[in-house]
């Protein structure tokens, strides 16, 4: 499918030749562009992220001879300095890599794990509900995986010296970052959460407690100290030695449970990515403990049974069919997915095309069905005996899609004293209440029940779509539970409707989980909302969804789509 951007853009040589011919000059007096949203264009690669400094760093790494993994690792560390509400060394994530030399697609799981001494009782109140301690404070963090993950990726694929890819973040932490209006605003918004520990308050606010203003420079010397150890000693600079000692001491002093033994024992895991197809194109995405990748492929399989192109992009009919598929996908996700290192997951059945046909047959093309009526299916019949995302592509054909997170914006609010490490709050991503209910009734525990060393489920899902065996679309997004639906819509927009990557990014989004309410973004077309309501969808609206940072590779060009939903996003060609 020829991308609409390339059909009319001045960058296409054949189009230019035609436009310059005498006959064409008589017919056309003005250069025409087919879309109101045009992507960034490069011929030597592309870098896209939620933060301009991170994107510029990644492009600079490519210019200096680094490959896509070098650039992604450097960006991961820079985002810990420039976008601390989501970028991190105290959180976790997933990285999907296409290695051009071997043609292999590999997936790196650096999701965090529960500490060894964690117990269910720590995270429950006396009413059988999850305690706020699971979301904020020193019990909320799980053992971080980001540094181990970035180091493992670089050890396997990187070209530049490790210290050189950490150096940009180290310099920014030491010398400071000039805050944009949005970056200054979020510290005011998060002041209560960041008061959880003295170190975070001291780092992100002036000594008298007042806010940094836009244009002021914020320095993070403690984070620079930690990055210095990481630059010199690799992952051991974080998980062992002086940094780990400060980490464990601050945990112990404040009632936390992450120990030096927990840190030393952490390992990222190389896994096989999930591989499916949609409309004849190969889709490669995240395996469990991501719930997102399997759910995406499940939904695409269902939608493939309908002709979305006939109903059109953004139409009520298209959105209705997608919403019903989302409803069923989320219901199956909650019932059947968990960390495959600990539980058995019916992945083959979950991803089977025949299973999707049965689910698709349950959809009424004219009316929404209540979630309780659709429910979850039975994929076992088909078995045999604030997060952020960045995408990178280099001129050699290597491609990286990375999503990583602190959980909530600014995570647990806890910064480890003397290190600048802001910690995640991922312990609340286990199914604590369902586990407590199962314990009370004697029922089997949910697949996402907490266990020491276990990875909690995640919706993060770095994803690639391949055409003729080559990476064509590289994408992913933050957004918590909206991640799956956001990536689904981006894929449908480019595959079914032929939108360029920037057009696909700008399309208004919907969100439907396993419940009945259909959420739409602000200022959604009111005529479409009326039609959806008439079809039986209870429509609500509050805020935008996701921040997809995507690359399309087509006709020898790298097309970058930076999502404007969160300020500061930038696509940069090296």
Tab-separated table of N, CA and C in Angstrom, residues 275-283 297 300-301 304 353:
chain	number	residue	atom	x	y	z
A	275	UNK	N	4.421	-13.068	17.489
A	275	UNK	CA	4.331	-12.772	16.058
A	275	UNK	C	2.935	-13.155	15.574
A	276	UNK	N	2.253	-12.207	14.977
A	276	UNK	CA	0.939	-12.447	14.389
A	276	UNK	C	0.872	-11.801	13.021
A	277	UNK	N	-0.327	-11.686	12.507
A	277	UNK	CA	-0.491	-11.045	11.200
A	277	UNK	C	-1.784	-10.244	11.194
A	278	UNK	N	-1.811	-9.237	10.311
A	278	UNK	CA	-3.019	-8.435	10.105
A	278	UNK	C	-3.070	-8.002	8.646
A	279	UNK	N	-4.119	-8.400	7.957
A	279	UNK	CA	-4.309	-8.085	6.539
A	279	UNK	C	-3.079	-8.469	5.705
A	280	UNK	N	-2.430	-9.592	6.057
A	280	UNK	CA	-1.283	-10.069	5.299
A	280	UNK	C	0.048	-9.489	5.715
A	281	UNK	N	0.067	-8.566	6.670
A	281	UNK	CA	1.306	-7.988	7.185
A	281	UNK	C	1.671	-8.654	8.502
A	282	UNK	N	2.974	-8.856	8.725
A	282	UNK	CA	3.436	-9.460	9.975
A	282	UNK	C	3.476	-8.417	11.085
A	283	UNK	N	2.961	-8.773	12.258
A	283	UNK	CA	2.968	-7.899	13.427
A	283	UNK	C	3.802	-8.565	14.513
A	297	UNK	N	-2.863	-8.490	19.339
A	297	UNK	CA	-3.017	-9.476	18.275
A	297	UNK	C	-4.404	-10.113	18.313
A	300	UNK	N	-6.750	-7.492	16.758
A	300	UNK	CA	-6.545	-7.394	15.316
A	300	UNK	C	-7.152	-8.598	14.606
A	301	UNK	N	-6.998	-9.773	15.205
A	301	UNK	CA	-7.598	-10.975	14.618
A	301	UNK	C	-9.113	-10.857	14.517
A	304	UNK	N	-10.053	-8.202	11.818
A	304	UNK	CA	-9.737	-8.661	10.468
A	304	UNK	C	-10.952	-9.291	9.783
A	353	UNK	N	-6.523	-17.538	14.921
A	353	UNK	CA	-7.471	-16.880	14.020
A	353	UNK	C	-8.867	-17.503	14.142
